[in-house]
Short mmCIF file of N, CA and C and ligand atoms in Angstrom, two decimals:
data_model
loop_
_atom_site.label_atom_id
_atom_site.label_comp_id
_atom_site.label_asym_id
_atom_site.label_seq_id
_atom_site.Cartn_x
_atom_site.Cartn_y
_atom_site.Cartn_z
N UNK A 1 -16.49 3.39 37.45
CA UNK A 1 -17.01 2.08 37.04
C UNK A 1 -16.15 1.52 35.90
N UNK A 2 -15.58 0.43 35.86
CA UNK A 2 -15.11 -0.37 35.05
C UNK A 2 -15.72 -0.84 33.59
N UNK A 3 -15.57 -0.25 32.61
CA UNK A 3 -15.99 -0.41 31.53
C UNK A 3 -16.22 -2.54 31.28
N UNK A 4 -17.68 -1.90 30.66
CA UNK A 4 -17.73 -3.80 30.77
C UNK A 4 -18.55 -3.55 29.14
N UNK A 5 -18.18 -4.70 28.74
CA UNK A 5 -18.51 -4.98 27.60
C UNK A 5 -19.83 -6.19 27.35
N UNK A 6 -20.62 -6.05 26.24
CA UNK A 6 -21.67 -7.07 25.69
C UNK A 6 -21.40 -7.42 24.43
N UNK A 7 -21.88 -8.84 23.92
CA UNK A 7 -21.88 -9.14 22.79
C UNK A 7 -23.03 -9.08 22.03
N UNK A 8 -23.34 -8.45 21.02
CA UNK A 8 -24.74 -8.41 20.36
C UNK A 8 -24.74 -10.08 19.13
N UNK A 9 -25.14 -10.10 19.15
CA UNK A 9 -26.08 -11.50 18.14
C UNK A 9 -26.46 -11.58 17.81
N UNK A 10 -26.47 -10.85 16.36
CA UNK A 10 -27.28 -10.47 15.29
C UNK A 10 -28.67 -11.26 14.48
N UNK A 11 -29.43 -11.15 14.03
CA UNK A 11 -30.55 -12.07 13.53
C UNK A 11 -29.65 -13.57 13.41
N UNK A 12 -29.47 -14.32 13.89
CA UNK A 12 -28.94 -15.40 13.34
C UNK A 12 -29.58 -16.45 13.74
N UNK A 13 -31.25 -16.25 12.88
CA UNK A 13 -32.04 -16.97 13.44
C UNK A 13 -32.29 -17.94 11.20
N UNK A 14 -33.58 -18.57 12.01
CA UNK A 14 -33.57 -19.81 10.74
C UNK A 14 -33.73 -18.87 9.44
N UNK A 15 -34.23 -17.98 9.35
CA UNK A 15 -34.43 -17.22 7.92
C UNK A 15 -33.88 -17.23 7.15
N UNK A 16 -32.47 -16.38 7.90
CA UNK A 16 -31.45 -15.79 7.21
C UNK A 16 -30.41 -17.30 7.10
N UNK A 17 -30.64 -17.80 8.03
CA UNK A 17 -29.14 -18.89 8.09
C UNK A 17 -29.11 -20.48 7.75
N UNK A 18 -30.29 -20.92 7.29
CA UNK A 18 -30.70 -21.86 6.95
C UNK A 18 -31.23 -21.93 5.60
N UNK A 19 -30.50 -23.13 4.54
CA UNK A 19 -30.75 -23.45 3.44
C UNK A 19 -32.03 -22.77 3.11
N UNK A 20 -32.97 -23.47 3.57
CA UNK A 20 -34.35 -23.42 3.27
C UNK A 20 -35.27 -22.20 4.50
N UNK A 21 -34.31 -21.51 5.01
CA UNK A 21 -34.64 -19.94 5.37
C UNK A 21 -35.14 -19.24 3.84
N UNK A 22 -36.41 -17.87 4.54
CA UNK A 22 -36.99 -17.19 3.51
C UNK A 22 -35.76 -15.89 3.01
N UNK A 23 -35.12 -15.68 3.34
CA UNK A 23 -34.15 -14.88 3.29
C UNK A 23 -32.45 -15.40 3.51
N UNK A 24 -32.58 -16.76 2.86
CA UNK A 24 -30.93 -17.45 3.27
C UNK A 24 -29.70 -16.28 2.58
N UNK A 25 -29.10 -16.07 3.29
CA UNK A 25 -28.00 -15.36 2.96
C UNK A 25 -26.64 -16.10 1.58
N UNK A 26 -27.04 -17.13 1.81
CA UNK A 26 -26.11 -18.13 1.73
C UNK A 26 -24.75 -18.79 2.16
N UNK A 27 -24.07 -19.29 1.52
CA UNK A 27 -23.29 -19.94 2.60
C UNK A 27 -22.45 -19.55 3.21
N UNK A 28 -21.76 -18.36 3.23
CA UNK A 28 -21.24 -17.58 3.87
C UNK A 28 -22.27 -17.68 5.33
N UNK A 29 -23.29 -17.96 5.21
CA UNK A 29 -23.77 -17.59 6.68
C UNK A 29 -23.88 -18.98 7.72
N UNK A 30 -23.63 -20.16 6.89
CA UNK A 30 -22.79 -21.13 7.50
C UNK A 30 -21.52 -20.96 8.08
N UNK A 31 -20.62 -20.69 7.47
CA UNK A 31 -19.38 -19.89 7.87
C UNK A 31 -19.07 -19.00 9.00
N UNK A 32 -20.16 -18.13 8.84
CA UNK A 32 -20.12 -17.11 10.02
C UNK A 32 -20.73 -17.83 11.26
N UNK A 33 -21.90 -19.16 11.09
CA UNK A 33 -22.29 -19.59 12.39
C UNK A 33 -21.53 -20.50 13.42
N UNK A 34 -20.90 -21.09 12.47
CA UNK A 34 -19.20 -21.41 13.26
C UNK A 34 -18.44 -20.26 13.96
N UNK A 35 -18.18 -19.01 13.31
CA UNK A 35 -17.43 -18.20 13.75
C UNK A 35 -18.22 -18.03 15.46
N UNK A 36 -19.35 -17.25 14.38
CA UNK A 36 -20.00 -16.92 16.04
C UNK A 36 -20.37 -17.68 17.38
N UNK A 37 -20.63 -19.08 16.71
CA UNK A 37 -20.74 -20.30 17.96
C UNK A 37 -19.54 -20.22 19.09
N UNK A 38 -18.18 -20.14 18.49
CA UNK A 38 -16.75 -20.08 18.91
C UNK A 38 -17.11 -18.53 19.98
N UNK A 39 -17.34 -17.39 19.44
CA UNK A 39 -17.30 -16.31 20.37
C UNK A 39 -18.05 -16.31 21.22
N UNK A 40 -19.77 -16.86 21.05
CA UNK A 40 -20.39 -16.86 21.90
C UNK A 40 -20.06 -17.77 23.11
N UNK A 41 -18.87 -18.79 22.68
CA UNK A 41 -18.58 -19.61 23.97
C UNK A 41 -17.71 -19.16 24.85
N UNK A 42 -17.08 -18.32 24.19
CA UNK A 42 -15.65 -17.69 25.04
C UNK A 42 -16.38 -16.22 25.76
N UNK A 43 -17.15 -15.98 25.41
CA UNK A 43 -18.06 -14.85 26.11
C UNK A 43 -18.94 -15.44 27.58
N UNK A 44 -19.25 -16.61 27.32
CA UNK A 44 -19.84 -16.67 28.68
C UNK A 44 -18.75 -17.49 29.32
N UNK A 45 -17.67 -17.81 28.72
CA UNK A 45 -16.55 -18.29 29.65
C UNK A 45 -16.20 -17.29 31.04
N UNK A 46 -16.45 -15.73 29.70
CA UNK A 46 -15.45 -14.34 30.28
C UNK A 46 -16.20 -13.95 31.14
N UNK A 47 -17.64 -14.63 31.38
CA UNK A 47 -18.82 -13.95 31.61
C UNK A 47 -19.54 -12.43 31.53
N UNK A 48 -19.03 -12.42 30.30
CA UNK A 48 -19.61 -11.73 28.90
C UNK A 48 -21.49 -11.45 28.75
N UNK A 49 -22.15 -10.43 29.42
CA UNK A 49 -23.64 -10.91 29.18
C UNK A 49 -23.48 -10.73 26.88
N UNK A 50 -24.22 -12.01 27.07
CA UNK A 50 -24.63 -12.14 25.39
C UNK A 50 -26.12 -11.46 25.04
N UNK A 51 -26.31 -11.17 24.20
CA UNK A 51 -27.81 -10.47 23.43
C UNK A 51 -27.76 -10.68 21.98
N UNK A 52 -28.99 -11.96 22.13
CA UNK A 52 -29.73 -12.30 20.99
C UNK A 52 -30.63 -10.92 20.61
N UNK A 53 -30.14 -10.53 19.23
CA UNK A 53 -31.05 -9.53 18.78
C UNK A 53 -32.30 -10.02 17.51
N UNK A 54 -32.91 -10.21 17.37
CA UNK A 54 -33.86 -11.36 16.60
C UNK A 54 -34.66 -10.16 16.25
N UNK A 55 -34.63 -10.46 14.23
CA UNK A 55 -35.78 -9.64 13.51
C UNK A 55 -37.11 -10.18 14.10
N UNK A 56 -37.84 -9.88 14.28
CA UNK A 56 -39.09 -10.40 14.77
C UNK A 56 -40.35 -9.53 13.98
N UNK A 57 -41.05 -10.14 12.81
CA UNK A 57 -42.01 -8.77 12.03
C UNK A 57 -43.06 -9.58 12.18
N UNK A 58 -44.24 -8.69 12.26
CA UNK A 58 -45.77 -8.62 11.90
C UNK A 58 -46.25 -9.43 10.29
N UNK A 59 -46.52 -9.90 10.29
CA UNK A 59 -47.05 -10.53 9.34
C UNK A 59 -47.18 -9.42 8.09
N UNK A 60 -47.90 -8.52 8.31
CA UNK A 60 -47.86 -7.48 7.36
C UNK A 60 -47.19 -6.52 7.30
N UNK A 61 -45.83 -6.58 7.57
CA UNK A 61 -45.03 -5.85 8.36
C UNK A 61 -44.47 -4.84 7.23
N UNK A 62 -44.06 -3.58 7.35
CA UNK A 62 -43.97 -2.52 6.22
C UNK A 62 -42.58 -3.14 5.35
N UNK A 63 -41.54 -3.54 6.01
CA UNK A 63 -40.67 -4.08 5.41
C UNK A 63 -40.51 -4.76 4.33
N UNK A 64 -41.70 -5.64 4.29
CA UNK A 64 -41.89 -6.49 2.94
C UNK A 64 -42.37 -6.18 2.30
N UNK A 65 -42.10 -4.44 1.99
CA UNK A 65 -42.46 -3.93 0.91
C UNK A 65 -40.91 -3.65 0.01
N UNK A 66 -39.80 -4.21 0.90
CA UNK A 66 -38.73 -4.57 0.13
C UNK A 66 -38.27 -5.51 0.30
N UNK A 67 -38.12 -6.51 1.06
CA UNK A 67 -38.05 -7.61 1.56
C UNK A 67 -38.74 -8.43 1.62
N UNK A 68 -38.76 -9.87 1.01
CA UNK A 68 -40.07 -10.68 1.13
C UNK A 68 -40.17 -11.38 2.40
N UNK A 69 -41.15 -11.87 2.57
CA UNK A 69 -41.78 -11.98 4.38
C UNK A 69 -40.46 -13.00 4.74
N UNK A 70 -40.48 -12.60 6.18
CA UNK A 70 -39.01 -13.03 6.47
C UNK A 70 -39.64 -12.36 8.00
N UNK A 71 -38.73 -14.25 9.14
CA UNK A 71 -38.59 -14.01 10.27
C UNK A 71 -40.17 -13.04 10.58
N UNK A 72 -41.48 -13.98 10.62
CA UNK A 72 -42.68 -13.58 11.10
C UNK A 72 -42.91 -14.13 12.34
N UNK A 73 -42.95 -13.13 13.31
CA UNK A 73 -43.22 -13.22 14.81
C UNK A 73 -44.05 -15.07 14.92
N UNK A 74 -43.60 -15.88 15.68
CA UNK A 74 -43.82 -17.11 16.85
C UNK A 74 -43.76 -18.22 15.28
N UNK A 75 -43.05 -17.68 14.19
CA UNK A 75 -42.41 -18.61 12.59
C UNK A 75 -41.36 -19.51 12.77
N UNK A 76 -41.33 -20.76 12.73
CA UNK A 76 -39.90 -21.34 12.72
C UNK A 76 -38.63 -20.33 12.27
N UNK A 77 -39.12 -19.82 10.68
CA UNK A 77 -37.95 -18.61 10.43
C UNK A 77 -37.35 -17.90 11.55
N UNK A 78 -38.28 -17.35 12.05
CA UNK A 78 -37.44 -16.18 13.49
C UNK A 78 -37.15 -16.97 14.65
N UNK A 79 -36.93 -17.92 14.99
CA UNK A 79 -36.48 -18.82 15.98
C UNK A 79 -35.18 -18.58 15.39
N UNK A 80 -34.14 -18.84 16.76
CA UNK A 80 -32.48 -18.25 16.80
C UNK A 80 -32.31 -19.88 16.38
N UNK A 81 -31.18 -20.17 15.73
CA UNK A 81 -31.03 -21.18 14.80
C UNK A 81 -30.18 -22.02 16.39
N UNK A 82 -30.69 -23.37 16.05
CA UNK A 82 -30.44 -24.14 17.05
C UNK A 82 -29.39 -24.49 17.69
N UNK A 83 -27.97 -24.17 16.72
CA UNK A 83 -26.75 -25.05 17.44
C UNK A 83 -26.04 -23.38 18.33
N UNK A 84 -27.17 -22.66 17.69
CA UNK A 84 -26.79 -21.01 18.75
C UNK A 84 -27.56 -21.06 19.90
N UNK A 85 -28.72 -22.12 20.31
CA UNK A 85 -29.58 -21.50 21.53
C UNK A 85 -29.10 -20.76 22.59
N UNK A 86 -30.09 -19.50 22.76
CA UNK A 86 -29.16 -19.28 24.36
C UNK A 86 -29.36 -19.96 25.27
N UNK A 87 -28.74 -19.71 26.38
CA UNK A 87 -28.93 -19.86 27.66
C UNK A 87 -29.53 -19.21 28.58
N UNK A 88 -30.18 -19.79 29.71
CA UNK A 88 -30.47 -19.08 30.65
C UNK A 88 -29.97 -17.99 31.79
N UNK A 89 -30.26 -17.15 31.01
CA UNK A 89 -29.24 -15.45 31.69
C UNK A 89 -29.18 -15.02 30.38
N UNK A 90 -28.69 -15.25 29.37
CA UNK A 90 -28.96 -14.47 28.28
C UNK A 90 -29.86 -13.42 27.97
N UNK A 91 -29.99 -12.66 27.24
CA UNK A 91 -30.90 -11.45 26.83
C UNK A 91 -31.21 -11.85 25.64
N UNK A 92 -32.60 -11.54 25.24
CA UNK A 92 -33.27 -11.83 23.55
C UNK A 92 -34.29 -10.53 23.90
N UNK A 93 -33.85 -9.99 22.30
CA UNK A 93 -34.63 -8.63 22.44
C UNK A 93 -34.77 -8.45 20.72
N UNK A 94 -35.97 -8.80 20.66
CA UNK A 94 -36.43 -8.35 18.90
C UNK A 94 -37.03 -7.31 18.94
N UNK A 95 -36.88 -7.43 17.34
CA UNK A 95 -36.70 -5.81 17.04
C UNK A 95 -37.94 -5.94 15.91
N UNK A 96 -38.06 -4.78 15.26
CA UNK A 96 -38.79 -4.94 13.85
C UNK A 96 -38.10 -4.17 12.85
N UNK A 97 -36.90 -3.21 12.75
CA UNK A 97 -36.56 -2.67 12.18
C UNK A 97 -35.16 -3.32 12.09
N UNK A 98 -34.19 -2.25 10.82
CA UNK A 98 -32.55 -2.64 11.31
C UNK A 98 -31.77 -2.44 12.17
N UNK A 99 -32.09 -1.48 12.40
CA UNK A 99 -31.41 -1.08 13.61
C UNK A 99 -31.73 -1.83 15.04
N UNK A 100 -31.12 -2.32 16.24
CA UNK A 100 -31.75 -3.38 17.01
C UNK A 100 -31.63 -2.01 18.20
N UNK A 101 -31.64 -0.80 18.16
CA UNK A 101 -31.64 0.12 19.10
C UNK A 101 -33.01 0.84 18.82
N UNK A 102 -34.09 0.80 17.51
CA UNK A 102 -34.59 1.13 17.21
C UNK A 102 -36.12 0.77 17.67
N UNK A 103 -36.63 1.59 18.47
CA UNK A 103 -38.12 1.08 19.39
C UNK A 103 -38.42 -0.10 19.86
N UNK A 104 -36.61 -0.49 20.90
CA UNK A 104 -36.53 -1.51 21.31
C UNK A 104 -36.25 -0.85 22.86
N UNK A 105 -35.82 -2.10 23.68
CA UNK A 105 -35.41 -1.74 25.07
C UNK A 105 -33.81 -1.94 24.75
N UNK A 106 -33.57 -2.10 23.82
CA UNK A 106 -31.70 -2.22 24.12
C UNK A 106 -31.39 -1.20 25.08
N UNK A 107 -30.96 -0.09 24.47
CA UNK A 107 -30.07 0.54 25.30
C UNK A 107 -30.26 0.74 26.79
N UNK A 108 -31.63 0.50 27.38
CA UNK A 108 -32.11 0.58 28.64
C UNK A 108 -31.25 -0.67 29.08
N UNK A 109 -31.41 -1.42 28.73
CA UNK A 109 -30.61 -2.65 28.88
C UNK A 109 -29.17 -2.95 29.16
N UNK A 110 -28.86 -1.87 28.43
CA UNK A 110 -27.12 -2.18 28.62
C UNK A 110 -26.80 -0.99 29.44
N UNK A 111 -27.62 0.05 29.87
CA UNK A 111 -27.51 1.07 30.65
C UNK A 111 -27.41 0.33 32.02
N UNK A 112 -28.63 -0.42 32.56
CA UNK A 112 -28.69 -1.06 33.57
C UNK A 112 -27.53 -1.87 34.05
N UNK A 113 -27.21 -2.87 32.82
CA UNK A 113 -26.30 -3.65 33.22
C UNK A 113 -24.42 -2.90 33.23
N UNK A 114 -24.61 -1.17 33.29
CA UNK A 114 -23.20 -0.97 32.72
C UNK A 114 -22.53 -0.58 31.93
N UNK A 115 -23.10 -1.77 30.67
CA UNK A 115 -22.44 -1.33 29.59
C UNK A 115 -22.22 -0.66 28.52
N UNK A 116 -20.62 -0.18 28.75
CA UNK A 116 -20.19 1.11 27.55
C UNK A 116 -19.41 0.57 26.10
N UNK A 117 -19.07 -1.19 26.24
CA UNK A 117 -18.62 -1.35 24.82
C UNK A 117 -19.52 -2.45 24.12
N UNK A 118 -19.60 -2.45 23.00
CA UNK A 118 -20.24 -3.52 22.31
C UNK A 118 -19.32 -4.51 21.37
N UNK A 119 -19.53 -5.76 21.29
CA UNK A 119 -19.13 -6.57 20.26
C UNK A 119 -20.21 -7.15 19.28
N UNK A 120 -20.32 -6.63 17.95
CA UNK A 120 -21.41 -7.00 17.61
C UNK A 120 -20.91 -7.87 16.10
N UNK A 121 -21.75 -9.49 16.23
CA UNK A 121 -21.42 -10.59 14.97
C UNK A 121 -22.80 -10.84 14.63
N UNK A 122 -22.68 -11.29 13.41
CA UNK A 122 -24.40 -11.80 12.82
C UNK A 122 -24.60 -11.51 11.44
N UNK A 123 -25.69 -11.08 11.19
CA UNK A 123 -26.00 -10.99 9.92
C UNK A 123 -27.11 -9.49 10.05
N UNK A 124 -27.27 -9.01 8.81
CA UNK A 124 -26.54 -8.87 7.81
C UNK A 124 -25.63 -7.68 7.95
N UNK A 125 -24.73 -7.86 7.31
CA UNK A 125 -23.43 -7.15 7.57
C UNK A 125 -23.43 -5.36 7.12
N UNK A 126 -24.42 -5.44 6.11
CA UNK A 126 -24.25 -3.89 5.00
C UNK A 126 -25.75 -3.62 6.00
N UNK A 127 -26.69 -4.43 6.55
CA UNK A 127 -28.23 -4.05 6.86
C UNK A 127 -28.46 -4.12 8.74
N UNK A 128 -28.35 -5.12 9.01
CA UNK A 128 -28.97 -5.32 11.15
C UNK A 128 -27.57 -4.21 11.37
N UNK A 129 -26.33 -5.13 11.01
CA UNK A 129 -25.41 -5.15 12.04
C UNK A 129 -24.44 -3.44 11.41
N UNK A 130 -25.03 -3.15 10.20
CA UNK A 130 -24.79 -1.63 9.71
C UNK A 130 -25.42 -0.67 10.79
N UNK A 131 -26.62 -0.79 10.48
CA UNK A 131 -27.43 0.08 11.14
C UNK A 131 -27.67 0.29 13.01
N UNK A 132 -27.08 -0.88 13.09
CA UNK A 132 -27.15 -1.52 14.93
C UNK A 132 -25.77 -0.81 15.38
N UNK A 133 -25.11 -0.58 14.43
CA UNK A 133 -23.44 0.04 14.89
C UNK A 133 -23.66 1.38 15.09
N UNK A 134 -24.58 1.81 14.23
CA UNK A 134 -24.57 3.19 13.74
C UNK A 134 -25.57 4.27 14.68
N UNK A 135 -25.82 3.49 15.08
CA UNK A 135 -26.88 3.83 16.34
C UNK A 135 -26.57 3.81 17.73
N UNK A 136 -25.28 2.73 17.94
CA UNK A 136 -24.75 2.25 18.94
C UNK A 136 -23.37 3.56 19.10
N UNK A 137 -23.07 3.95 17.65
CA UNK A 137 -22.02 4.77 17.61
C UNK A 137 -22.54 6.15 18.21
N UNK A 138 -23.93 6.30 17.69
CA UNK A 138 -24.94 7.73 17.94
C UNK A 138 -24.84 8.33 19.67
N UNK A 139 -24.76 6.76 20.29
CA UNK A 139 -25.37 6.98 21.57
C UNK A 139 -24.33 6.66 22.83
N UNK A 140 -23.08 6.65 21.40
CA UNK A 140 -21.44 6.84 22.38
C UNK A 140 -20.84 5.61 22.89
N UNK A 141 -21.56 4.08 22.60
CA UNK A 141 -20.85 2.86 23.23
C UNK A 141 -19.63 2.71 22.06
N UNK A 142 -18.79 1.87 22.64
CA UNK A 142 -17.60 2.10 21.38
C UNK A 142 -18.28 0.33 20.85
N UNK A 143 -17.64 -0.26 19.62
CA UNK A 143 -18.30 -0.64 19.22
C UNK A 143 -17.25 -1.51 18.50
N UNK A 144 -17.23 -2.79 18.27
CA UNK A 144 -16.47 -3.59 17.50
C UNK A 144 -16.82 -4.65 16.69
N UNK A 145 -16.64 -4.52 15.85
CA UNK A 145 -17.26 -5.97 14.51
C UNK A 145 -16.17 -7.00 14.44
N UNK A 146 -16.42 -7.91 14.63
CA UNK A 146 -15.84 -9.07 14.06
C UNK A 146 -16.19 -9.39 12.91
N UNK A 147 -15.02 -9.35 11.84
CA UNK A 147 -15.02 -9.16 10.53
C UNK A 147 -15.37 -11.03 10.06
N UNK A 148 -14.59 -11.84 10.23
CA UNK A 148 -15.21 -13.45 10.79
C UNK A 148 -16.53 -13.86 10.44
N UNK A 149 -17.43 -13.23 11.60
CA UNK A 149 -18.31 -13.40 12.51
C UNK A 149 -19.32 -12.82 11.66
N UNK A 150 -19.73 -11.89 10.60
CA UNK A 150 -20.47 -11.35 9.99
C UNK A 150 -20.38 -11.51 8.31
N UNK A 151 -21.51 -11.03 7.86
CA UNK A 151 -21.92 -11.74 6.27
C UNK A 151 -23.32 -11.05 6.21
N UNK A 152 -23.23 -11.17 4.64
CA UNK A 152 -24.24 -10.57 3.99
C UNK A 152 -24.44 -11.36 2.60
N UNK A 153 -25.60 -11.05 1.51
CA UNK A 153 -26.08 -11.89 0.95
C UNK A 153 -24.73 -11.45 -0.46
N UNK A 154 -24.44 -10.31 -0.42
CA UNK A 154 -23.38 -9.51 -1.28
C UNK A 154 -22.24 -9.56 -0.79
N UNK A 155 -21.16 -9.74 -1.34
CA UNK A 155 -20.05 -9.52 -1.16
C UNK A 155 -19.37 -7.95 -0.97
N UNK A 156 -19.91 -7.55 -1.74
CA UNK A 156 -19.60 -5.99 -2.08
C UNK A 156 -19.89 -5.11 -1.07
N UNK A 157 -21.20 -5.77 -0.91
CA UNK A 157 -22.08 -4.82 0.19
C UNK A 157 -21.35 -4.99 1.59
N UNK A 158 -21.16 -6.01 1.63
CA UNK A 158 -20.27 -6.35 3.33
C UNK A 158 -19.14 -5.80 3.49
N UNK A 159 -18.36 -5.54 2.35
CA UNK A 159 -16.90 -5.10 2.30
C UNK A 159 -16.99 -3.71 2.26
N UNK A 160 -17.96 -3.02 1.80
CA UNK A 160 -18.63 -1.61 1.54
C UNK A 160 -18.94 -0.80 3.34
N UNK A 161 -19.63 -1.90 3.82
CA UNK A 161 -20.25 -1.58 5.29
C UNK A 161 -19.00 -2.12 6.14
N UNK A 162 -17.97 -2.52 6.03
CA UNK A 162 -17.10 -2.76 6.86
C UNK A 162 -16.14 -1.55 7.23
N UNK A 163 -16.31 -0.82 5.72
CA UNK A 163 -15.27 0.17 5.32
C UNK A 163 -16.01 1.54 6.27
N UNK A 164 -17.70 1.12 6.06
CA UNK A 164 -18.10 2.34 6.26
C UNK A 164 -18.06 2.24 7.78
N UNK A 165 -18.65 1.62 8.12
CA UNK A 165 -18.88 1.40 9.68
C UNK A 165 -17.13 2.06 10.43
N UNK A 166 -15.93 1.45 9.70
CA UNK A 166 -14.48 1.65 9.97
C UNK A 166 -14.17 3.06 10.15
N UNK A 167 -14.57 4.19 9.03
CA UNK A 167 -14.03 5.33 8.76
C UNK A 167 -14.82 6.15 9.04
N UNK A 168 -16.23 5.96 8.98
CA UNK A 168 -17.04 7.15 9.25
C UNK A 168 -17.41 6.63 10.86
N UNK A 169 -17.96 5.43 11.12
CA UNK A 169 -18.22 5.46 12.50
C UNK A 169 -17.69 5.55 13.41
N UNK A 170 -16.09 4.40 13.45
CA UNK A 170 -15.55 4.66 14.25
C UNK A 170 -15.67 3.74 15.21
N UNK A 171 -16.10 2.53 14.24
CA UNK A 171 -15.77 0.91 14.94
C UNK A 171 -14.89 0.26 14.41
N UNK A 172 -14.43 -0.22 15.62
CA UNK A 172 -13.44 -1.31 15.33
C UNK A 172 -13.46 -2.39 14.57
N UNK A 173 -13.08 -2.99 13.16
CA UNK A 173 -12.92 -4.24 12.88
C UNK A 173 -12.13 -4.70 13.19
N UNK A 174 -12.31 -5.97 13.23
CA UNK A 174 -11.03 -7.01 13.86
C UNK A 174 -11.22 -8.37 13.69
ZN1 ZN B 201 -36.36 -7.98 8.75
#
């Protein structure tokens, strides 16, 4: 079988990516929604299946015991920010944790459809798209970040998780 690849699509919903999101990253995550608009178009050019991965939490959700409420299940916040909508054929699969492999159907998902590589852009860079690699690395898909395409609320922290994800995991930046 011919190795086929997916693009993951990290929370890049209103929370994180919008001014007046509960969790705005800041403007760096303007930046990155250009980037990613551009890949996500050349992906369904390639016909590329895409996957919206969307924080999606419980109102009382354990998280916001470090995080303040952010992206609450059927919230304008957790809606995928508009000039990204998917399309029909697309995949949307929320999660509640960082990791988007984590007591989700992903990997059933990309088993079905195939796929053994990942491209994964979004947010946040040191937190979703750290932990979404690292899991993705666990379970043997090879795995590539677009350095572009991703952001975090820290500078440090993104450049920190780029390094780490690079040397210990064993994904590709690019
Ligand atoms: Zn969250």
């Amino acid at each position: 079988m011919s190795r086929k690849k997916a693009l993951l699509v990290i929370d890049m919903l209103n929370d994180f990516v919008k001014p007046d999101g509960a969790l705005y990253i800041g403007e760096a995550a303007q930046r990155v929604a250009k980037e990613v608009e551009a890949i996500i178009d050349k992906a369904r050019q390639e016909g590329m299946p895409v996957i919206y991965i969307c924080d999606n939490h419980r109102a009382d959700d354990a998280e916001f015991n470090m995080f303040k409420s952010h992206c609450v299940k059927g919230t304008k916040g957790a809606e995928i920010v508009e000039e990204l909508a998917p399309q029909p054929g697309d995949y949307i699969i929320p999660k509640r944790r960082y990791s988007a492999f984590f007591g989700t159907d992903l990997d059933a998902t990309l088993r079905e459809m195939g796929v053994s590589e990942l491209v994964l852009v979004g947010v946040c860079t040191n937190i979703c798209v750290l932990y979404t690699a690292a899991d993705a690395r666990m379970l043997n898909y090879d795995v590539t970040v677009v350095r572009n395409a991703v952001a975090s609320f820290s500078e440090e922290a993104h450049e920190f998780a780029l390094k780490e994800m690079e040397s210990t995991l064993g994904v590709k930046v690019e």
